[in-house]
């Protein structure tokens, strides 16, 4: 397993090796860290967002950041029994009142895992070769940073998929790190019974969920906030084409 493919084929092991997961045993609560409070907590608002523009609000920035991302089909997730069981347990728990539930619907059409971040606008993104790529979405994970986010780790479903994704990162000079899809956001510190319940829910469902998603395309996405609430799909990059794929530009 190469340096580039290892984090893609086994993200949970790689995250554990990096001691990146929140240490549930060493703590009795889950406080929101400073970065989350400054960059994401102010975004938990149900209002409609304006298109991208230089008028940046709280926790927004300008100019936008462009990333190459792996789109996650939220409809496939919603239909999965493992995901449904996880959400049902979360809704029945004391943590439910701290979850920003409207975010599920507001972010449904832009759920993703970032493959390559910080691309220059207008920079060419290498077109993937004619190869099928499939990923598997795993169960909930919370890290030591951005502690208010519940992520779903994303792994390549096979060596060929991991190799193709790793090659794209190598060709853009991006870091080889585990893929994480932001799924749910918390609105406050988790303490007491809520903390113990969240810890148990994460432990219970982390290895039970495995949603396989064949990819038909990658996206180039511009965003001006960390939850991509103000964002624009700049291009679709098709996968598994007979002829060399050409990014489809999306009108602004």
mmCIF file of C-alpha atoms in Angstrom:
data_model
loop_
_atom_site.group_PDB
_atom_site.id
_atom_site.type_symbol
_atom_site.label_atom_id
_atom_site.label_comp_id
_atom_site.label_asym_id
_atom_site.label_seq_id
_atom_site.Cartn_x
_atom_site.Cartn_y
_atom_site.Cartn_z
ATOM 1 C CA UNK A 1 0.000 0.000 0.000
ATOM 2 C CA UNK A 2 1.682 3.227 -1.157
ATOM 3 C CA UNK A 3 1.947 6.461 0.798
ATOM 4 C CA UNK A 4 -0.662 8.043 -1.463
ATOM 5 C CA UNK A 5 -3.199 5.213 -1.452
ATOM 6 C CA UNK A 6 -3.036 4.210 2.241
ATOM 7 C CA UNK A 7 -5.161 7.108 3.611
ATOM 8 C CA UNK A 8 -7.684 6.594 0.815
ATOM 9 C CA UNK A 9 -8.077 2.840 1.300
ATOM 10 C CA UNK A 10 -8.277 2.919 5.093
ATOM 11 C CA UNK A 11 -9.132 6.419 6.383
ATOM 12 C CA UNK A 12 -10.160 5.319 9.890
ATOM 13 C CA UNK A 13 -6.835 3.561 10.517
ATOM 14 C CA UNK A 14 -4.917 6.533 9.112
ATOM 15 C CA UNK A 15 -6.851 8.983 11.285
ATOM 16 C CA UNK A 16 -6.210 6.769 14.302
ATOM 17 C CA UNK A 17 -2.495 6.630 13.469
ATOM 18 C CA UNK A 18 -2.424 10.417 13.403
ATOM 19 C CA UNK A 19 -4.301 10.594 16.738
ATOM 20 C CA UNK A 20 -6.736 12.862 14.893
ATOM 21 C CA UNK A 21 -9.935 11.489 16.454
ATOM 22 C CA UNK A 22 -11.467 13.108 19.502
ATOM 23 C CA UNK A 23 -10.275 11.323 22.642
ATOM 24 C CA UNK A 24 -13.570 10.281 24.177
ATOM 25 C CA UNK A 25 -11.971 8.342 27.044
ATOM 26 C CA UNK A 26 -9.744 11.215 28.167
ATOM 27 C CA UNK A 27 -12.543 13.796 28.243
ATOM 28 C CA UNK A 28 -15.909 14.193 29.890
ATOM 29 C CA UNK A 29 -17.331 16.709 27.435
ATOM 30 C CA UNK A 30 -17.033 17.840 23.829
ATOM 31 C CA UNK A 31 -16.437 21.616 23.797
ATOM 32 C CA UNK A 32 -16.571 23.486 20.507
ATOM 33 C CA UNK A 33 -13.033 24.539 19.626
ATOM 34 C CA UNK A 34 -12.089 28.088 18.685
ATOM 35 C CA UNK A 35 -11.826 27.472 14.944
ATOM 36 C CA UNK A 36 -15.304 25.958 14.828
ATOM 37 C CA UNK A 37 -16.783 28.791 16.909
ATOM 38 C CA UNK A 38 -15.272 31.423 14.632
ATOM 39 C CA UNK A 39 -15.655 29.838 11.195
ATOM 40 C CA UNK A 40 -18.678 27.555 11.348
ATOM 41 C CA UNK A 41 -20.924 28.212 14.341
ATOM 42 C CA UNK A 42 -22.018 31.658 12.980
ATOM 43 C CA UNK A 43 -23.144 29.938 9.764
ATOM 44 C CA UNK A 44 -25.807 27.796 11.465
ATOM 45 C CA UNK A 45 -28.615 29.983 10.216
ATOM 46 C CA UNK A 46 -31.546 28.803 8.114
ATOM 47 C CA UNK A 47 -31.737 31.928 5.927
ATOM 48 C CA UNK A 48 -31.386 31.746 2.162
ATOM 49 C CA UNK A 49 -27.898 32.626 0.951
ATOM 50 C CA UNK A 50 -27.037 35.111 -1.778
ATOM 51 C CA UNK A 51 -24.860 34.005 -4.719
ATOM 52 C CA UNK A 52 -21.111 34.366 -4.411
ATOM 53 C CA UNK A 53 -20.071 37.985 -4.122
ATOM 54 C CA UNK A 54 -17.640 40.327 -2.386
ATOM 55 C CA UNK A 55 -20.118 41.210 0.371
ATOM 56 C CA UNK A 56 -18.919 38.702 2.947
ATOM 57 C CA UNK A 57 -20.899 38.163 6.138
ATOM 58 C CA UNK A 58 -19.965 36.575 9.440
ATOM 59 C CA UNK A 59 -17.611 33.593 8.982
ATOM 60 C CA UNK A 60 -17.493 34.174 5.205
ATOM 61 C CA UNK A 61 -14.520 35.200 3.078
ATOM 62 C CA UNK A 62 -13.705 36.686 -0.290
ATOM 63 C CA UNK A 63 -12.393 35.799 -2.821
ATOM 64 C CA UNK A 64 -13.872 32.310 -2.900
ATOM 65 C CA UNK A 65 -11.733 29.182 -2.594
ATOM 66 C CA UNK A 66 -11.820 26.654 -5.419
ATOM 67 C CA UNK A 67 -11.512 22.934 -4.651
ATOM 68 C CA UNK A 68 -11.753 19.677 -6.546
ATOM 69 C CA UNK A 69 -14.214 17.555 -4.629
ATOM 70 C CA UNK A 70 -15.809 14.125 -4.634
ATOM 71 C CA UNK A 71 -19.581 14.618 -4.697
ATOM 72 C CA UNK A 72 -21.528 12.493 -2.215
ATOM 73 C CA UNK A 73 -25.023 11.435 -3.271
ATOM 74 C CA UNK A 74 -27.129 12.468 -0.282
ATOM 75 C CA UNK A 75 -30.146 10.577 -1.633
ATOM 76 C CA UNK A 76 -28.185 7.328 -1.582
ATOM 77 C CA UNK A 77 -27.134 8.066 1.968
ATOM 78 C CA UNK A 78 -30.696 8.830 3.053
ATOM 79 C CA UNK A 79 -31.855 5.481 1.635
ATOM 80 C CA UNK A 80 -29.199 3.470 3.462
ATOM 81 C CA UNK A 81 -30.421 1.533 6.518
ATOM 82 C CA UNK A 82 -27.168 2.121 8.380
ATOM 83 C CA UNK A 83 -27.367 5.884 7.947
ATOM 84 C CA UNK A 84 -31.054 5.812 8.876
ATOM 85 C CA UNK A 85 -30.316 3.886 12.085
ATOM 86 C CA UNK A 86 -27.568 6.356 13.012
ATOM 87 C CA UNK A 87 -29.818 9.376 12.466
ATOM 88 C CA UNK A 88 -32.688 7.724 14.360
ATOM 89 C CA UNK A 89 -30.435 7.080 17.367
ATOM 90 C CA UNK A 90 -29.186 10.652 17.217
ATOM 91 C CA UNK A 91 -32.713 12.091 17.038
ATOM 92 C CA UNK A 92 -33.810 10.002 20.044
ATOM 93 C CA UNK A 93 -30.807 11.083 22.128
ATOM 94 C CA UNK A 94 -30.267 14.123 24.326
ATOM 95 C CA UNK A 95 -27.851 15.378 21.662
ATOM 96 C CA UNK A 96 -30.707 15.993 19.203
ATOM 97 C CA UNK A 97 -31.356 19.540 20.409
ATOM 98 C CA UNK A 98 -27.718 20.450 19.648
ATOM 99 C CA UNK A 99 -27.776 19.218 16.053
ATOM 100 C CA UNK A 100 -28.407 21.740 13.268
ATOM 101 C CA UNK A 101 -30.897 19.520 11.457
ATOM 102 C CA UNK A 102 -31.835 22.047 8.707
ATOM 103 C CA UNK A 103 -28.270 21.700 7.466
ATOM 104 C CA UNK A 104 -29.031 18.214 6.130
ATOM 105 C CA UNK A 105 -31.443 19.648 3.575
ATOM 106 C CA UNK A 106 -29.553 22.902 2.962
ATOM 107 C CA UNK A 107 -26.326 21.070 2.116
ATOM 108 C CA UNK A 108 -27.875 18.011 0.419
ATOM 109 C CA UNK A 109 -26.989 19.139 -3.115
ATOM 110 C CA UNK A 110 -23.389 20.036 -2.241
ATOM 111 C CA UNK A 111 -22.272 17.301 0.129
ATOM 112 C CA UNK A 112 -18.723 16.309 -0.736
ATOM 113 C CA UNK A 113 -15.275 15.267 0.394
ATOM 114 C CA UNK A 114 -12.457 17.583 -0.662
ATOM 115 C CA UNK A 115 -9.874 15.847 -2.844
ATOM 116 C CA UNK A 116 -7.706 18.896 -3.666
ATOM 117 C CA UNK A 117 -8.209 22.253 -1.979
ATOM 118 C CA UNK A 118 -6.965 25.748 -2.724
ATOM 119 C CA UNK A 119 -6.869 25.600 -6.525
ATOM 120 C CA UNK A 120 -6.171 28.801 -8.395
ATOM 121 C CA UNK A 121 -9.137 30.076 -10.413
ATOM 122 C CA UNK A 122 -8.574 29.168 -14.036
ATOM 123 C CA UNK A 123 -5.945 26.566 -13.152
ATOM 124 C CA UNK A 124 -6.179 23.387 -15.203
ATOM 125 C CA UNK A 125 -7.241 20.331 -13.248
ATOM 126 C CA UNK A 126 -5.861 17.065 -14.637
ATOM 127 C CA UNK A 127 -8.603 15.018 -16.282
ATOM 128 C CA UNK A 128 -8.862 11.532 -14.776
ATOM 129 C CA UNK A 129 -7.966 8.652 -17.062
ATOM 130 C CA UNK A 130 -10.643 6.334 -18.423
ATOM 131 C CA UNK A 131 -11.160 4.441 -15.200
ATOM 132 C CA UNK A 132 -14.027 3.553 -12.945
ATOM 133 C CA UNK A 133 -13.784 5.097 -9.460
ATOM 134 C CA UNK A 134 -15.905 3.969 -6.545
ATOM 135 C CA UNK A 135 -15.866 5.152 -2.933
ATOM 136 C CA UNK A 136 -17.416 3.875 0.289
ATOM 137 C CA UNK A 137 -18.873 6.248 2.877
ATOM 138 C CA UNK A 138 -18.197 5.096 6.446
ATOM 139 C CA UNK A 139 -19.842 5.860 9.779
ATOM 140 C CA UNK A 140 -19.654 8.990 11.989
ATOM 141 C CA UNK A 141 -16.325 10.428 13.104
ATOM 142 C CA UNK A 142 -15.448 13.481 15.214
ATOM 143 C CA UNK A 143 -11.956 14.931 15.299
ATOM 144 C CA UNK A 144 -9.836 16.957 17.693
ATOM 145 C CA UNK A 145 -10.321 20.023 15.494
ATOM 146 C CA UNK A 146 -13.607 21.475 14.266
ATOM 147 C CA UNK A 147 -15.154 19.544 17.131
ATOM 148 C CA UNK A 148 -18.663 20.701 16.278
ATOM 149 C CA UNK A 149 -18.704 18.745 13.008
ATOM 150 C CA UNK A 150 -19.795 15.153 12.610
ATOM 151 C CA UNK A 151 -17.940 13.794 9.604
ATOM 152 C CA UNK A 152 -18.386 10.702 7.467
ATOM 153 C CA UNK A 153 -14.992 9.278 6.408
ATOM 154 C CA UNK A 154 -14.804 8.389 2.711
ATOM 155 C CA UNK A 155 -12.590 5.577 1.466
ATOM 156 C CA UNK A 156 -11.708 4.290 -1.962
ATOM 157 C CA UNK A 157 -13.557 1.024 -2.487
ATOM 158 C CA UNK A 158 -10.615 -0.717 -4.170
ATOM 159 C CA UNK A 159 -6.947 -0.295 -4.991
ATOM 160 C CA UNK A 160 -7.641 0.922 -8.541
ATOM 161 C CA UNK A 161 -9.923 3.692 -7.257
ATOM 162 C CA UNK A 162 -7.405 4.701 -4.585
ATOM 163 C CA UNK A 163 -4.601 4.778 -7.157
ATOM 164 C CA UNK A 164 -6.597 6.968 -9.536
ATOM 165 C CA UNK A 165 -7.466 9.459 -6.784
ATOM 166 C CA UNK A 166 -3.909 9.466 -5.427
ATOM 167 C CA UNK A 167 -2.554 10.176 -8.916
ATOM 168 C CA UNK A 168 -4.809 13.227 -9.201
ATOM 169 C CA UNK A 169 -3.438 14.527 -5.908
ATOM 170 C CA UNK A 170 0.145 13.855 -6.960
ATOM 171 C CA UNK A 171 -0.349 15.720 -10.234
ATOM 172 C CA UNK A 172 -1.668 18.784 -8.383
ATOM 173 C CA UNK A 173 0.841 18.635 -5.526
ATOM 174 C CA UNK A 174 -1.892 18.102 -2.926
ATOM 175 C CA UNK A 175 -1.377 16.291 0.369
ATOM 176 C CA UNK A 176 -2.299 12.614 0.614
ATOM 177 C CA UNK A 177 -4.675 12.571 3.557
ATOM 178 C CA UNK A 178 -7.922 10.832 4.514
ATOM 179 C CA UNK A 179 -11.118 12.049 2.911
ATOM 180 C CA UNK A 180 -13.827 13.425 5.204
ATOM 181 C CA UNK A 181 -17.334 14.543 4.250
ATOM 182 C CA UNK A 182 -18.904 17.034 6.654
ATOM 183 C CA UNK A 183 -22.370 15.710 7.502
ATOM 184 C CA UNK A 184 -23.857 17.333 10.614
ATOM 185 C CA UNK A 185 -23.068 20.412 12.699
ATOM 186 C CA UNK A 186 -23.468 20.958 16.441
ATOM 187 C CA UNK A 187 -24.685 24.242 17.897
ATOM 188 C CA UNK A 188 -23.169 23.968 21.372
ATOM 189 C CA UNK A 189 -20.899 22.101 23.768
ATOM 190 C CA UNK A 190 -21.873 18.495 24.466
ATOM 191 C CA UNK A 191 -21.800 17.637 28.175
ATOM 192 C CA UNK A 192 -23.187 15.210 30.746
ATOM 193 C CA UNK A 193 -25.543 12.516 29.483
ATOM 194 C CA UNK A 194 -25.472 14.053 26.001
ATOM 195 C CA UNK A 195 -21.718 13.512 25.831
ATOM 196 C CA UNK A 196 -21.919 9.891 26.887
ATOM 197 C CA UNK A 197 -24.744 9.237 24.425
ATOM 198 C CA UNK A 198 -22.905 10.864 21.527
ATOM 199 C CA UNK A 199 -19.752 8.886 22.348
ATOM 200 C CA UNK A 200 -21.738 5.631 22.301
ATOM 201 C CA UNK A 201 -23.611 6.515 19.100
ATOM 202 C CA UNK A 202 -20.364 7.259 17.274
ATOM 203 C CA UNK A 203 -18.770 4.036 18.536
ATOM 204 C CA UNK A 204 -21.839 1.975 17.627
ATOM 205 C CA UNK A 205 -22.304 3.212 14.071
ATOM 206 C CA UNK A 206 -18.766 3.998 12.936
ATOM 207 C CA UNK A 207 -18.018 0.504 11.617
ATOM 208 C CA UNK A 208 -21.591 -0.460 10.747
ATOM 209 C CA UNK A 209 -22.021 2.038 7.938
ATOM 210 C CA UNK A 210 -20.541 1.311 4.513
ATOM 211 C CA UNK A 211 -22.368 2.971 1.601
ATOM 212 C CA UNK A 212 -20.769 2.213 -1.769
ATOM 213 C CA UNK A 213 -21.010 5.028 -4.301
ATOM 214 C CA UNK A 214 -19.781 4.663 -7.889
ATOM 215 C CA UNK A 215 -18.640 8.090 -9.096
ATOM 216 C CA UNK A 216 -19.741 9.511 -12.420
ATOM 217 C CA UNK A 217 -17.933 12.828 -12.020
ATOM 218 C CA UNK A 218 -15.794 15.072 -9.860
ATOM 219 C CA UNK A 219 -16.666 18.706 -9.190
ATOM 220 C CA UNK A 220 -14.759 21.954 -9.158
ATOM 221 C CA UNK A 221 -16.477 24.007 -6.467
ATOM 222 C CA UNK A 222 -16.048 27.638 -5.427
ATOM 223 C CA UNK A 223 -17.072 28.548 -1.911
ATOM 224 C CA UNK A 224 -16.804 31.482 0.472
ATOM 225 C CA UNK A 225 -17.577 29.717 3.754
ATOM 226 C CA UNK A 226 -16.509 26.498 5.450
ATOM 227 C CA UNK A 227 -19.944 24.866 5.101
ATOM 228 C CA UNK A 228 -20.245 25.711 1.367
ATOM 229 C CA UNK A 229 -23.570 27.436 2.032
ATOM 230 C CA UNK A 230 -22.475 30.211 -0.332
ATOM 231 C CA UNK A 231 -20.942 28.219 -3.137
ATOM 232 C CA UNK A 232 -20.961 27.709 -6.878
ATOM 233 C CA UNK A 233 -20.409 24.548 -8.887
ATOM 234 C CA UNK A 234 -17.828 25.791 -11.371
ATOM 235 C CA UNK A 235 -17.323 22.628 -13.428
ATOM 236 C CA UNK A 236 -18.213 18.955 -13.659
ATOM 237 C CA UNK A 237 -15.395 16.595 -14.583
ATOM 238 C CA UNK A 238 -16.865 13.373 -16.001
ATOM 239 C CA UNK A 239 -15.347 10.013 -15.198
ATOM 240 C CA UNK A 240 -15.067 6.816 -17.228
ATOM 241 C CA UNK A 241 -15.406 8.381 -20.659
ATOM 242 C CA UNK A 242 -14.088 6.729 -23.801
ATOM 243 C CA UNK A 243 -12.564 9.978 -25.042
ATOM 244 C CA UNK A 244 -10.426 12.151 -22.749
ATOM 245 C CA UNK A 245 -12.857 13.943 -20.415
ATOM 246 C CA UNK A 246 -13.178 17.698 -20.682
ATOM 247 C CA UNK A 247 -14.412 19.697 -17.707
ATOM 248 C CA UNK A 248 -17.905 21.023 -18.302
ATOM 249 C CA UNK A 249 -17.945 24.654 -17.273
ATOM 250 C CA UNK A 250 -20.989 25.734 -15.298
ATOM 251 C CA UNK A 251 -22.264 29.270 -16.076
ATOM 252 C CA UNK A 252 -21.794 31.738 -13.225
#
